[in-house]
Amino acid sequence: MPASSGGGRVGTASRAGRFRRGHHAGLPTLWRDTFTALAFAATATERVELWSSVTNVVTRQPIGLASSVRTVAELCGDRFRLGIGAADSSAFLTGRCPATTGELRSGIALVTDLLRGAEGKIGDHAVTLQDPSGPVPVYLAAEGPRNTALAVEVADGVMTTFRDVDRKAERIAAAYAKSGRTSPFRHIVVSFVKITDDPAREARELKPRIVKTVQAEGARLFEEAGFDIRVPSKPILLPDGTDIGHPRDMDEAIRVASQWVPDEAAVWYAGQIGLFGTPREIVAGIERLAGLGVAALHMTDGGSFDLPDALIEQFGAEVLPLLRAGCSP
Protein backbone atom coordinates (compact mmCIF):
# COMPACT_ATOMS: atom_id res chain seq x y z
CA MET A 1 0.00 0.00 0.00
CA PRO A 2 1.50 3.35 -1.00
CA ALA A 3 1.96 5.93 1.75
CA SER A 4 2.11 9.67 1.31
CA SER A 5 2.55 12.75 3.42
CA GLY A 6 0.89 16.14 3.28
CA GLY A 7 -0.13 19.24 5.17
CA GLY A 8 1.37 22.56 6.03
CA ARG A 9 1.94 25.92 4.42
CA VAL A 10 5.36 27.56 4.21
CA GLY A 11 7.14 29.90 1.82
CA THR A 12 6.62 28.54 -1.68
CA ALA A 13 10.22 28.98 -2.78
CA SER A 14 11.45 26.80 0.12
CA ARG A 15 9.16 23.91 -0.75
CA ALA A 16 11.15 22.42 -3.62
CA GLY A 17 13.85 21.07 -1.32
CA ARG A 18 11.28 19.66 1.02
CA PHE A 19 9.43 17.94 -1.79
CA ARG A 20 12.77 16.41 -2.81
CA ARG A 21 13.21 15.21 0.78
CA GLY A 22 10.00 13.19 0.58
CA HIS A 23 11.03 12.03 -2.89
CA HIS A 24 14.38 10.70 -1.63
CA ALA A 25 12.86 9.26 1.56
CA GLY A 26 10.95 6.89 -0.69
CA LEU A 27 7.41 8.20 -0.32
CA PRO A 28 5.53 7.61 -3.59
CA THR A 29 3.12 10.51 -3.12
CA LEU A 30 3.19 14.08 -1.81
CA TRP A 31 -0.06 15.95 -1.21
CA ARG A 32 -0.64 19.71 -1.31
CA ASP A 33 -3.69 21.90 -1.70
CA THR A 34 -2.00 24.89 -3.35
CA PHE A 35 -1.55 24.82 -7.11
CA THR A 36 1.49 27.08 -7.01
CA ALA A 37 3.18 24.64 -4.63
CA LEU A 38 2.12 21.75 -6.83
CA ALA A 39 3.84 23.41 -9.79
CA PHE A 40 7.05 23.71 -7.75
CA ALA A 41 6.71 20.08 -6.69
CA ALA A 42 6.21 18.98 -10.28
CA THR A 43 9.59 20.42 -11.24
CA ALA A 44 11.35 19.18 -8.09
CA THR A 45 10.33 15.51 -8.32
CA GLU A 46 10.22 12.80 -10.95
CA ARG A 47 8.31 9.79 -9.61
CA VAL A 48 5.95 10.80 -6.80
CA GLU A 49 2.26 11.41 -7.31
CA LEU A 50 1.08 14.95 -6.57
CA TRP A 51 -2.36 15.57 -5.09
CA SER A 52 -4.57 18.44 -4.06
CA SER A 53 -5.88 17.41 -0.67
CA VAL A 54 -8.39 18.83 -1.01
CA THR A 55 -9.57 21.66 -3.20
CA ASN A 56 -13.23 22.54 -3.79
CA VAL A 57 -15.73 24.14 -6.16
CA VAL A 58 -16.93 26.72 -3.61
CA THR A 59 -13.95 29.07 -3.27
CA ARG A 60 -12.56 27.98 -6.65
CA GLN A 61 -14.81 28.32 -9.68
CA PRO A 62 -14.76 25.12 -11.78
CA ILE A 63 -13.42 26.85 -14.91
CA GLY A 64 -10.52 28.38 -12.97
CA LEU A 65 -9.94 25.08 -11.17
CA ALA A 66 -9.78 23.24 -14.52
CA SER A 67 -7.19 25.74 -15.76
CA SER A 68 -5.04 25.26 -12.64
CA VAL A 69 -5.27 21.47 -12.91
CA ARG A 70 -4.35 21.61 -16.59
CA THR A 71 -1.24 23.68 -15.79
CA VAL A 72 0.02 21.26 -13.12
CA ALA A 73 -0.76 18.25 -15.32
CA GLU A 74 1.32 19.80 -18.10
CA LEU A 75 4.29 19.95 -15.73
CA CYS A 76 4.07 16.50 -14.18
CA GLY A 77 2.22 14.44 -16.78
CA ASP A 78 0.21 11.57 -15.38
CA ARG A 79 1.44 12.05 -11.79
CA PHE A 80 -1.28 14.50 -10.75
CA ARG A 81 -4.43 13.51 -8.83
CA LEU A 82 -7.28 15.95 -8.19
CA GLY A 83 -8.58 15.61 -4.64
CA ILE A 84 -11.79 17.58 -4.25
CA GLY A 85 -14.32 18.07 -1.46
CA ALA A 86 -17.27 20.11 -0.26
CA ALA A 87 -15.11 22.78 1.53
CA ASP A 88 -14.87 23.33 5.27
CA SER A 89 -12.99 26.26 6.81
CA SER A 90 -12.37 27.74 3.36
CA ALA A 91 -16.13 28.06 3.00
CA PHE A 92 -17.08 29.59 6.33
CA LEU A 93 -14.08 31.93 6.41
CA THR A 94 -15.34 33.41 3.14
CA GLY A 95 -18.96 33.52 4.29
CA ARG A 96 -20.12 30.65 2.12
CA CYS A 97 -21.70 27.25 2.65
CA PRO A 98 -20.07 23.92 1.78
CA ALA A 99 -21.07 22.47 -1.58
CA THR A 100 -24.13 20.26 -1.71
CA THR A 101 -23.97 16.86 -3.34
CA GLY A 102 -25.63 18.35 -6.42
CA GLU A 103 -23.14 21.22 -6.59
CA LEU A 104 -20.27 18.76 -6.28
CA ARG A 105 -21.71 16.64 -9.09
CA SER A 106 -22.09 19.58 -11.47
CA GLY A 107 -18.74 21.13 -10.50
CA ILE A 108 -16.80 17.90 -11.00
CA ALA A 109 -18.59 17.27 -14.29
CA LEU A 110 -17.63 20.71 -15.60
CA VAL A 111 -13.98 20.35 -14.55
CA THR A 112 -13.61 16.89 -16.06
CA ASP A 113 -15.41 17.89 -19.27
CA LEU A 114 -13.10 20.87 -19.75
CA LEU A 115 -9.97 18.82 -19.05
CA ARG A 116 -10.86 16.24 -21.70
CA GLY A 117 -11.54 18.95 -24.27
CA ALA A 118 -15.32 18.93 -24.22
CA GLU A 119 -17.49 22.02 -24.16
CA GLY A 120 -18.85 23.06 -20.78
CA LYS A 121 -21.76 25.28 -19.81
CA ILE A 122 -21.64 28.17 -17.33
CA GLY A 123 -25.13 29.59 -17.25
CA ASP A 124 -26.03 30.32 -20.86
CA HIS A 125 -22.40 30.45 -21.98
CA ALA A 126 -20.48 27.64 -23.63
CA VAL A 127 -16.82 27.46 -22.59
CA THR A 128 -13.81 25.37 -23.57
CA LEU A 129 -10.32 25.00 -22.13
CA GLN A 130 -7.40 26.03 -24.29
CA ASP A 131 -4.96 23.13 -24.79
CA PRO A 132 -6.75 20.68 -22.46
CA SER A 133 -4.51 18.22 -20.63
CA GLY A 134 -6.77 15.23 -21.03
CA PRO A 135 -8.42 13.32 -18.18
CA VAL A 136 -6.97 13.65 -14.68
CA PRO A 137 -7.90 11.14 -11.95
CA VAL A 138 -10.45 12.63 -9.55
CA TYR A 139 -10.85 11.61 -5.91
CA LEU A 140 -13.81 12.87 -3.89
CA ALA A 141 -13.51 13.42 -0.14
CA ALA A 142 -16.63 11.82 1.31
CA GLU A 143 -17.71 10.69 4.76
CA GLY A 144 -21.46 10.08 4.35
CA PRO A 145 -23.54 7.82 2.11
CA ARG A 146 -24.63 10.46 -0.43
CA ASN A 147 -21.18 11.72 -1.34
CA THR A 148 -19.78 8.19 -1.20
CA ALA A 149 -22.35 7.17 -3.81
CA LEU A 150 -21.46 10.29 -5.82
CA ALA A 151 -17.77 9.34 -5.72
CA VAL A 152 -18.57 5.91 -7.14
CA GLU A 153 -20.66 7.61 -9.82
CA VAL A 154 -18.30 10.35 -11.02
CA ALA A 155 -14.80 9.87 -9.57
CA ASP A 156 -11.87 7.48 -9.77
CA GLY A 157 -11.83 6.98 -6.04
CA VAL A 158 -12.92 8.23 -2.65
CA MET A 159 -10.95 9.78 0.19
CA THR A 160 -12.14 9.11 3.74
CA THR A 161 -10.76 9.75 7.18
CA PHE A 162 -9.48 6.89 9.31
CA ARG A 163 -12.34 6.96 11.82
CA ASP A 164 -14.80 4.08 11.43
CA VAL A 165 -12.80 2.89 8.43
CA ASP A 166 -14.32 -0.59 8.64
CA ARG A 167 -17.84 0.81 8.26
CA LYS A 168 -16.74 3.18 5.50
CA ALA A 169 -15.11 0.33 3.57
CA GLU A 170 -18.37 -1.61 3.77
CA ARG A 171 -20.33 1.44 2.58
CA ILE A 172 -17.99 1.93 -0.37
CA ALA A 173 -18.25 -1.74 -1.34
CA ALA A 174 -22.06 -1.59 -1.16
CA ALA A 175 -22.22 1.61 -3.26
CA TYR A 176 -19.86 0.11 -5.84
CA ALA A 177 -21.94 -3.07 -6.10
CA LYS A 178 -25.19 -1.14 -6.36
CA SER A 179 -23.85 1.16 -9.09
CA GLY A 180 -23.06 -1.62 -11.52
CA ARG A 181 -19.69 -0.01 -12.13
CA THR A 182 -16.98 -2.28 -13.52
CA SER A 183 -14.01 0.09 -13.76
CA PRO A 184 -11.51 0.19 -10.85
CA PHE A 185 -12.32 2.37 -7.84
CA ARG A 186 -9.78 3.22 -5.14
CA HIS A 187 -10.29 3.95 -1.44
CA ILE A 188 -7.73 6.40 0.00
CA VAL A 189 -7.58 6.81 3.78
CA VAL A 190 -6.43 10.07 5.34
CA SER A 191 -4.95 9.43 8.77
CA PHE A 192 -3.08 11.18 11.51
CA VAL A 193 0.23 9.38 11.97
CA LYS A 194 2.47 9.79 15.00
CA ILE A 195 5.47 7.52 15.36
CA THR A 196 6.05 7.56 19.11
CA ASP A 197 6.42 5.49 22.25
CA ASP A 198 4.23 8.01 24.13
CA PRO A 199 0.87 8.31 22.31
CA ALA A 200 -0.69 10.18 25.24
CA ARG A 201 1.71 13.09 24.80
CA GLU A 202 1.10 13.32 21.07
CA ALA A 203 -2.68 12.98 21.39
CA ARG A 204 -3.02 16.45 22.94
CA GLU A 205 -2.67 17.93 19.44
CA LEU A 206 -6.00 16.33 18.58
CA LYS A 207 -7.96 18.49 21.00
CA PRO A 208 -8.68 21.25 18.43
CA ARG A 209 -9.83 18.56 15.97
CA ILE A 210 -12.18 17.16 18.62
CA VAL A 211 -13.76 20.59 19.02
CA LYS A 212 -14.40 20.73 15.26
CA THR A 213 -15.77 17.19 15.24
CA VAL A 214 -18.25 17.88 18.03
CA GLN A 215 -19.36 21.10 16.33
CA ALA A 216 -19.97 19.30 13.04
CA GLU A 217 -21.32 15.96 14.22
CA GLY A 218 -22.47 16.43 17.80
CA ALA A 219 -21.07 14.89 20.97
CA ARG A 220 -22.71 11.47 20.76
CA LEU A 221 -19.49 9.69 19.75
CA PHE A 222 -17.77 10.96 22.88
CA GLU A 223 -20.80 10.48 25.14
CA GLU A 224 -20.90 6.81 24.18
CA ALA A 225 -17.25 6.57 25.21
CA GLY A 226 -17.99 8.23 28.56
CA PHE A 227 -16.86 11.80 27.84
CA ASP A 228 -19.08 14.85 28.37
CA ILE A 229 -17.79 17.38 25.84
CA ARG A 230 -19.76 20.57 25.23
CA VAL A 231 -18.34 23.16 22.85
CA PRO A 232 -19.60 26.48 21.43
CA SER A 233 -21.86 26.05 18.42
CA LYS A 234 -20.24 28.82 16.37
CA PRO A 235 -16.89 28.49 14.57
CA ILE A 236 -13.98 29.32 16.86
CA LEU A 237 -11.28 31.65 15.60
CA LEU A 238 -7.98 31.99 17.43
CA PRO A 239 -6.43 35.41 18.21
CA ASP A 240 -4.39 35.29 15.00
CA GLY A 241 -7.56 34.81 12.94
CA THR A 242 -7.06 31.13 12.10
CA ASP A 243 -9.72 28.46 12.53
CA ILE A 244 -9.17 26.28 15.61
CA GLY A 245 -9.25 23.24 13.35
CA HIS A 246 -6.43 24.61 11.17
CA PRO A 247 -4.30 26.55 13.66
CA ARG A 248 -1.11 28.42 12.97
CA ASP A 249 -0.27 28.31 16.70
CA MET A 250 -0.90 24.74 17.83
CA ASP A 251 -0.08 25.46 21.49
CA GLU A 252 -2.73 28.20 21.55
CA ALA A 253 -5.25 25.93 19.84
CA ILE A 254 -4.60 23.20 22.43
CA ARG A 255 -4.95 25.71 25.26
CA VAL A 256 -8.31 26.94 23.94
CA ALA A 257 -9.62 23.45 23.19
CA SER A 258 -8.59 22.20 26.64
CA GLN A 259 -11.43 24.27 28.12
CA TRP A 260 -13.78 21.57 26.85
CA VAL A 261 -11.65 18.54 25.95
CA PRO A 262 -9.85 16.52 28.69
CA ASP A 263 -6.58 14.70 28.03
CA GLU A 264 -8.28 11.33 28.42
CA ALA A 265 -10.71 12.09 25.59
CA ALA A 266 -7.83 13.05 23.30
CA VAL A 267 -6.01 9.78 24.03
CA TRP A 268 -9.15 7.77 23.29
CA TYR A 269 -9.84 9.72 20.11
CA ALA A 270 -6.28 9.15 18.87
CA GLY A 271 -7.05 5.45 18.61
CA GLN A 272 -10.20 6.20 16.63
CA ILE A 273 -8.81 8.52 13.96
CA GLY A 274 -5.19 7.65 13.36
CA LEU A 275 -2.10 5.52 13.73
CA PHE A 276 -0.27 6.40 16.93
CA GLY A 277 2.53 4.15 18.14
CA THR A 278 5.87 2.53 17.47
CA PRO A 279 7.04 1.76 13.93
CA ARG A 280 5.82 -1.84 14.20
CA GLU A 281 2.45 -0.67 15.49
CA ILE A 282 2.19 1.71 12.53
CA VAL A 283 2.96 -1.20 10.17
CA ALA A 284 0.26 -3.30 11.87
CA GLY A 285 -2.23 -0.49 11.29
CA ILE A 286 -1.27 -0.28 7.62
CA GLU A 287 -1.69 -4.04 7.28
CA ARG A 288 -5.21 -3.74 8.69
CA LEU A 289 -6.09 -1.03 6.17
CA ALA A 290 -4.75 -3.15 3.32
CA GLY A 291 -6.94 -6.00 4.51
CA LEU A 292 -9.97 -3.74 4.17
CA GLY A 293 -9.13 -3.02 0.54
CA VAL A 294 -7.66 0.43 1.15
CA ALA A 295 -5.46 1.35 -1.81
CA ALA A 296 -3.29 4.04 -0.21
CA LEU A 297 -2.66 5.90 3.03
CA HIS A 298 -2.39 9.68 3.19
CA MET A 299 -0.48 10.63 6.32
CA THR A 300 -0.75 13.93 8.14
CA ASP A 301 0.87 15.09 11.35
CA GLY A 302 -2.07 17.41 11.96
CA GLY A 303 -0.24 20.63 11.16
CA SER A 304 -1.74 23.25 8.89
CA PHE A 305 1.08 25.78 8.50
CA ASP A 306 4.25 23.69 8.77
CA LEU A 307 5.35 20.94 6.42
CA PRO A 308 5.65 17.49 8.07
CA ASP A 309 9.44 17.27 7.75
CA ALA A 310 9.87 15.15 10.88
CA LEU A 311 7.14 12.71 9.85
CA ILE A 312 8.61 12.33 6.34
CA GLU A 313 12.08 11.61 7.70
CA GLN A 314 10.92 9.35 10.54
CA PHE A 315 8.55 7.34 8.35
CA GLY A 316 11.24 6.94 5.70
CA ALA A 317 13.85 5.82 8.23
CA GLU A 318 11.78 3.66 10.61
CA VAL A 319 8.59 2.45 8.91
CA LEU A 320 9.36 2.07 5.20
CA PRO A 321 12.20 -0.40 5.85
CA LEU A 322 9.77 -2.65 7.75
CA LEU A 323 7.23 -2.43 4.93
CA ARG A 324 9.87 -3.17 2.32
CA ALA A 325 11.05 -6.16 4.35
CA GLY A 326 7.66 -7.73 3.83
CA CYS A 327 5.83 -6.78 7.00
CA SER A 328 2.77 -5.65 5.00
CA PRO A 329 0.91 -6.92 1.92
Short mmCIF file of C-alpha atoms in Angstrom, two decimals, residues 32-295:
data_model
loop_
_atom_site.label_atom_id
_atom_site.label_comp_id
_atom_site.label_asym_id
_atom_site.label_seq_id
_atom_site.Cartn_x
_atom_site.Cartn_y
_atom_site.Cartn_z
CA ARG A 32 -0.64 19.71 -1.31
CA ASP A 33 -3.69 21.90 -1.70
CA THR A 34 -2.00 24.89 -3.35
CA PHE A 35 -1.55 24.82 -7.11
CA THR A 36 1.49 27.08 -7.01
CA ALA A 37 3.18 24.64 -4.63
CA LEU A 38 2.12 21.75 -6.83
CA ALA A 39 3.84 23.41 -9.79
CA PHE A 40 7.05 23.71 -7.75
CA ALA A 41 6.71 20.08 -6.69
CA ALA A 42 6.21 18.98 -10.28
CA THR A 43 9.59 20.42 -11.24
CA ALA A 44 11.35 19.18 -8.09
CA THR A 45 10.33 15.51 -8.32
CA GLU A 46 10.22 12.80 -10.95
CA ARG A 47 8.31 9.79 -9.61
CA VAL A 48 5.95 10.80 -6.80
CA GLU A 49 2.26 11.41 -7.31
CA LEU A 50 1.08 14.95 -6.57
CA TRP A 51 -2.36 15.57 -5.09
CA SER A 52 -4.57 18.44 -4.06
CA SER A 53 -5.88 17.41 -0.67
CA VAL A 54 -8.39 18.83 -1.01
CA THR A 55 -9.57 21.66 -3.20
CA ASN A 56 -13.23 22.54 -3.79
CA VAL A 57 -15.73 24.14 -6.16
CA VAL A 58 -16.93 26.72 -3.61
CA THR A 59 -13.95 29.07 -3.27
CA ARG A 60 -12.56 27.98 -6.65
CA GLN A 61 -14.81 28.32 -9.68
CA PRO A 62 -14.76 25.12 -11.78
CA ILE A 63 -13.42 26.85 -14.91
CA GLY A 64 -10.52 28.38 -12.97
CA LEU A 65 -9.94 25.08 -11.17
CA ALA A 66 -9.78 23.24 -14.52
CA SER A 67 -7.19 25.74 -15.76
CA SER A 68 -5.04 25.26 -12.64
CA VAL A 69 -5.27 21.47 -12.91
CA ARG A 70 -4.35 21.61 -16.59
CA THR A 71 -1.24 23.68 -15.79
CA VAL A 72 0.02 21.26 -13.12
CA ALA A 73 -0.76 18.25 -15.32
CA GLU A 74 1.32 19.80 -18.10
CA LEU A 75 4.29 19.95 -15.73
CA CYS A 76 4.07 16.50 -14.18
CA GLY A 77 2.22 14.44 -16.78
CA ASP A 78 0.21 11.57 -15.38
CA ARG A 79 1.44 12.05 -11.79
CA PHE A 80 -1.28 14.50 -10.75
CA ARG A 81 -4.43 13.51 -8.83
CA LEU A 82 -7.28 15.95 -8.19
CA GLY A 83 -8.58 15.61 -4.64
CA ILE A 84 -11.79 17.58 -4.25
CA GLY A 85 -14.32 18.07 -1.46
CA ALA A 86 -17.27 20.11 -0.26
CA ALA A 87 -15.11 22.78 1.53
CA ASP A 88 -14.87 23.33 5.27
CA SER A 89 -12.99 26.26 6.81
CA SER A 90 -12.37 27.74 3.36
CA ALA A 91 -16.13 28.06 3.00
CA PHE A 92 -17.08 29.59 6.33
CA LEU A 93 -14.08 31.93 6.41
CA THR A 94 -15.34 33.41 3.14
CA GLY A 95 -18.96 33.52 4.29
CA ARG A 96 -20.12 30.65 2.12
CA CYS A 97 -21.70 27.25 2.65
CA PRO A 98 -20.07 23.92 1.78
CA ALA A 99 -21.07 22.47 -1.58
CA THR A 100 -24.13 20.26 -1.71
CA THR A 101 -23.97 16.86 -3.34
CA GLY A 102 -25.63 18.35 -6.42
CA GLU A 103 -23.14 21.22 -6.59
CA LEU A 104 -20.27 18.76 -6.28
CA ARG A 105 -21.71 16.64 -9.09
CA SER A 106 -22.09 19.58 -11.47
CA GLY A 107 -18.74 21.13 -10.50
CA ILE A 108 -16.80 17.90 -11.00
CA ALA A 109 -18.59 17.27 -14.29
CA LEU A 110 -17.63 20.71 -15.60
CA VAL A 111 -13.98 20.35 -14.55
CA THR A 112 -13.61 16.89 -16.06
CA ASP A 113 -15.41 17.89 -19.27
CA LEU A 114 -13.10 20.87 -19.75
CA LEU A 115 -9.97 18.82 -19.05
CA ARG A 116 -10.86 16.24 -21.70
CA GLY A 117 -11.54 18.95 -24.27
CA ALA A 118 -15.32 18.93 -24.22
CA GLU A 119 -17.49 22.02 -24.16
CA GLY A 120 -18.85 23.06 -20.78
CA LYS A 121 -21.76 25.28 -19.81
CA ILE A 122 -21.64 28.17 -17.33
CA GLY A 123 -25.13 29.59 -17.25
CA ASP A 124 -26.03 30.32 -20.86
CA HIS A 125 -22.40 30.45 -21.98
CA ALA A 126 -20.48 27.64 -23.63
CA VAL A 127 -16.82 27.46 -22.59
CA THR A 128 -13.81 25.37 -23.57
CA LEU A 129 -10.32 25.00 -22.13
CA GLN A 130 -7.40 26.03 -24.29
CA ASP A 131 -4.96 23.13 -24.79
CA PRO A 132 -6.75 20.68 -22.46
CA SER A 133 -4.51 18.22 -20.63
CA GLY A 134 -6.77 15.23 -21.03
CA PRO A 135 -8.42 13.32 -18.18
CA VAL A 136 -6.97 13.65 -14.68
CA PRO A 137 -7.90 11.14 -11.95
CA VAL A 138 -10.45 12.63 -9.55
CA TYR A 139 -10.85 11.61 -5.91
CA LEU A 140 -13.81 12.87 -3.89
CA ALA A 141 -13.51 13.42 -0.14
CA ALA A 142 -16.63 11.82 1.31
CA GLU A 143 -17.71 10.69 4.76
CA GLY A 144 -21.46 10.08 4.35
CA PRO A 145 -23.54 7.82 2.11
CA ARG A 146 -24.63 10.46 -0.43
CA ASN A 147 -21.18 11.72 -1.34
CA THR A 148 -19.78 8.19 -1.20
CA ALA A 149 -22.35 7.17 -3.81
CA LEU A 150 -21.46 10.29 -5.82
CA ALA A 151 -17.77 9.34 -5.72
CA VAL A 152 -18.57 5.91 -7.14
CA GLU A 153 -20.66 7.61 -9.82
CA VAL A 154 -18.30 10.35 -11.02
CA ALA A 155 -14.80 9.87 -9.57
CA ASP A 156 -11.87 7.48 -9.77
CA GLY A 157 -11.83 6.98 -6.04
CA VAL A 158 -12.92 8.23 -2.65
CA MET A 159 -10.95 9.78 0.19
CA THR A 160 -12.14 9.11 3.74
CA THR A 161 -10.76 9.75 7.18
CA PHE A 162 -9.48 6.89 9.31
CA ARG A 163 -12.34 6.96 11.82
CA ASP A 164 -14.80 4.08 11.43
CA VAL A 165 -12.80 2.89 8.43
CA ASP A 166 -14.32 -0.59 8.64
CA ARG A 167 -17.84 0.81 8.26
CA LYS A 168 -16.74 3.18 5.50
CA ALA A 169 -15.11 0.33 3.57
CA GLU A 170 -18.37 -1.61 3.77
CA ARG A 171 -20.33 1.44 2.58
CA ILE A 172 -17.99 1.93 -0.37
CA ALA A 173 -18.25 -1.74 -1.34
CA ALA A 174 -22.06 -1.59 -1.16
CA ALA A 175 -22.22 1.61 -3.26
CA TYR A 176 -19.86 0.11 -5.84
CA ALA A 177 -21.94 -3.07 -6.10
CA LYS A 178 -25.19 -1.14 -6.36
CA SER A 179 -23.85 1.16 -9.09
CA GLY A 180 -23.06 -1.62 -11.52
CA ARG A 181 -19.69 -0.01 -12.13
CA THR A 182 -16.98 -2.28 -13.52
CA SER A 183 -14.01 0.09 -13.76
CA PRO A 184 -11.51 0.19 -10.85
CA PHE A 185 -12.32 2.37 -7.84
CA ARG A 186 -9.78 3.22 -5.14
CA HIS A 187 -10.29 3.95 -1.44
CA ILE A 188 -7.73 6.40 0.00
CA VAL A 189 -7.58 6.81 3.78
CA VAL A 190 -6.43 10.07 5.34
CA SER A 191 -4.95 9.43 8.77
CA PHE A 192 -3.08 11.18 11.51
CA VAL A 193 0.23 9.38 11.97
CA LYS A 194 2.47 9.79 15.00
CA ILE A 195 5.47 7.52 15.36
CA THR A 196 6.05 7.56 19.11
CA ASP A 197 6.42 5.49 22.25
CA ASP A 198 4.23 8.01 24.13
CA PRO A 199 0.87 8.31 22.31
CA ALA A 200 -0.69 10.18 25.24
CA ARG A 201 1.71 13.09 24.80
CA GLU A 202 1.10 13.32 21.07
CA ALA A 203 -2.68 12.98 21.39
CA ARG A 204 -3.02 16.45 22.94
CA GLU A 205 -2.67 17.93 19.44
CA LEU A 206 -6.00 16.33 18.58
CA LYS A 207 -7.96 18.49 21.00
CA PRO A 208 -8.68 21.25 18.43
CA ARG A 209 -9.83 18.56 15.97
CA ILE A 210 -12.18 17.16 18.62
CA VAL A 211 -13.76 20.59 19.02
CA LYS A 212 -14.40 20.73 15.26
CA THR A 213 -15.77 17.19 15.24
CA VAL A 214 -18.25 17.88 18.03
CA GLN A 215 -19.36 21.10 16.33
CA ALA A 216 -19.97 19.30 13.04
CA GLU A 217 -21.32 15.96 14.22
CA GLY A 218 -22.47 16.43 17.80
CA ALA A 219 -21.07 14.89 20.97
CA ARG A 220 -22.71 11.47 20.76
CA LEU A 221 -19.49 9.69 19.75
CA PHE A 222 -17.77 10.96 22.88
CA GLU A 223 -20.80 10.48 25.14
CA GLU A 224 -20.90 6.81 24.18
CA ALA A 225 -17.25 6.57 25.21
CA GLY A 226 -17.99 8.23 28.56
CA PHE A 227 -16.86 11.80 27.84
CA ASP A 228 -19.08 14.85 28.37
CA ILE A 229 -17.79 17.38 25.84
CA ARG A 230 -19.76 20.57 25.23
CA VAL A 231 -18.34 23.16 22.85
CA PRO A 232 -19.60 26.48 21.43
CA SER A 233 -21.86 26.05 18.42
CA LYS A 234 -20.24 28.82 16.37
CA PRO A 235 -16.89 28.49 14.57
CA ILE A 236 -13.98 29.32 16.86
CA LEU A 237 -11.28 31.65 15.60
CA LEU A 238 -7.98 31.99 17.43
CA PRO A 239 -6.43 35.41 18.21
CA ASP A 240 -4.39 35.29 15.00
CA GLY A 241 -7.56 34.81 12.94
CA THR A 242 -7.06 31.13 12.10
CA ASP A 243 -9.72 28.46 12.53
CA ILE A 244 -9.17 26.28 15.61
CA GLY A 245 -9.25 23.24 13.35
CA HIS A 246 -6.43 24.61 11.17
CA PRO A 247 -4.30 26.55 13.66
CA ARG A 248 -1.11 28.42 12.97
CA ASP A 249 -0.27 28.31 16.70
CA MET A 250 -0.90 24.74 17.83
CA ASP A 251 -0.08 25.46 21.49
CA GLU A 252 -2.73 28.20 21.55
CA ALA A 253 -5.25 25.93 19.84
CA ILE A 254 -4.60 23.20 22.43
CA ARG A 255 -4.95 25.71 25.26
CA VAL A 256 -8.31 26.94 23.94
CA ALA A 257 -9.62 23.45 23.19
CA SER A 258 -8.59 22.20 26.64
CA GLN A 259 -11.43 24.27 28.12
CA TRP A 260 -13.78 21.57 26.85
CA VAL A 261 -11.65 18.54 25.95
CA PRO A 262 -9.85 16.52 28.69
CA ASP A 263 -6.58 14.70 28.03
CA GLU A 264 -8.28 11.33 28.42
CA ALA A 265 -10.71 12.09 25.59
CA ALA A 266 -7.83 13.05 23.30
CA VAL A 267 -6.01 9.78 24.03
CA TRP A 268 -9.15 7.77 23.29
CA TYR A 269 -9.84 9.72 20.11
CA ALA A 270 -6.28 9.15 18.87
CA GLY A 271 -7.05 5.45 18.61
CA GLN A 272 -10.20 6.20 16.63
CA ILE A 273 -8.81 8.52 13.96
CA GLY A 274 -5.19 7.65 13.36
CA LEU A 275 -2.10 5.52 13.73
CA PHE A 276 -0.27 6.40 16.93
CA GLY A 277 2.53 4.15 18.14
CA THR A 278 5.87 2.53 17.47
CA PRO A 279 7.04 1.76 13.93
CA ARG A 280 5.82 -1.84 14.20
CA GLU A 281 2.45 -0.67 15.49
CA ILE A 282 2.19 1.71 12.53
CA VAL A 283 2.96 -1.20 10.17
CA ALA A 284 0.26 -3.30 11.87
CA GLY A 285 -2.23 -0.49 11.29
CA ILE A 286 -1.27 -0.28 7.62
CA GLU A 287 -1.69 -4.04 7.28
CA ARG A 288 -5.21 -3.74 8.69
CA LEU A 289 -6.09 -1.03 6.17
CA ALA A 290 -4.75 -3.15 3.32
CA GLY A 291 -6.94 -6.00 4.51
CA LEU A 292 -9.97 -3.74 4.17
CA GLY A 293 -9.13 -3.02 0.54
CA VAL A 294 -7.66 0.43 1.15
CA ALA A 295 -5.46 1.35 -1.81
#
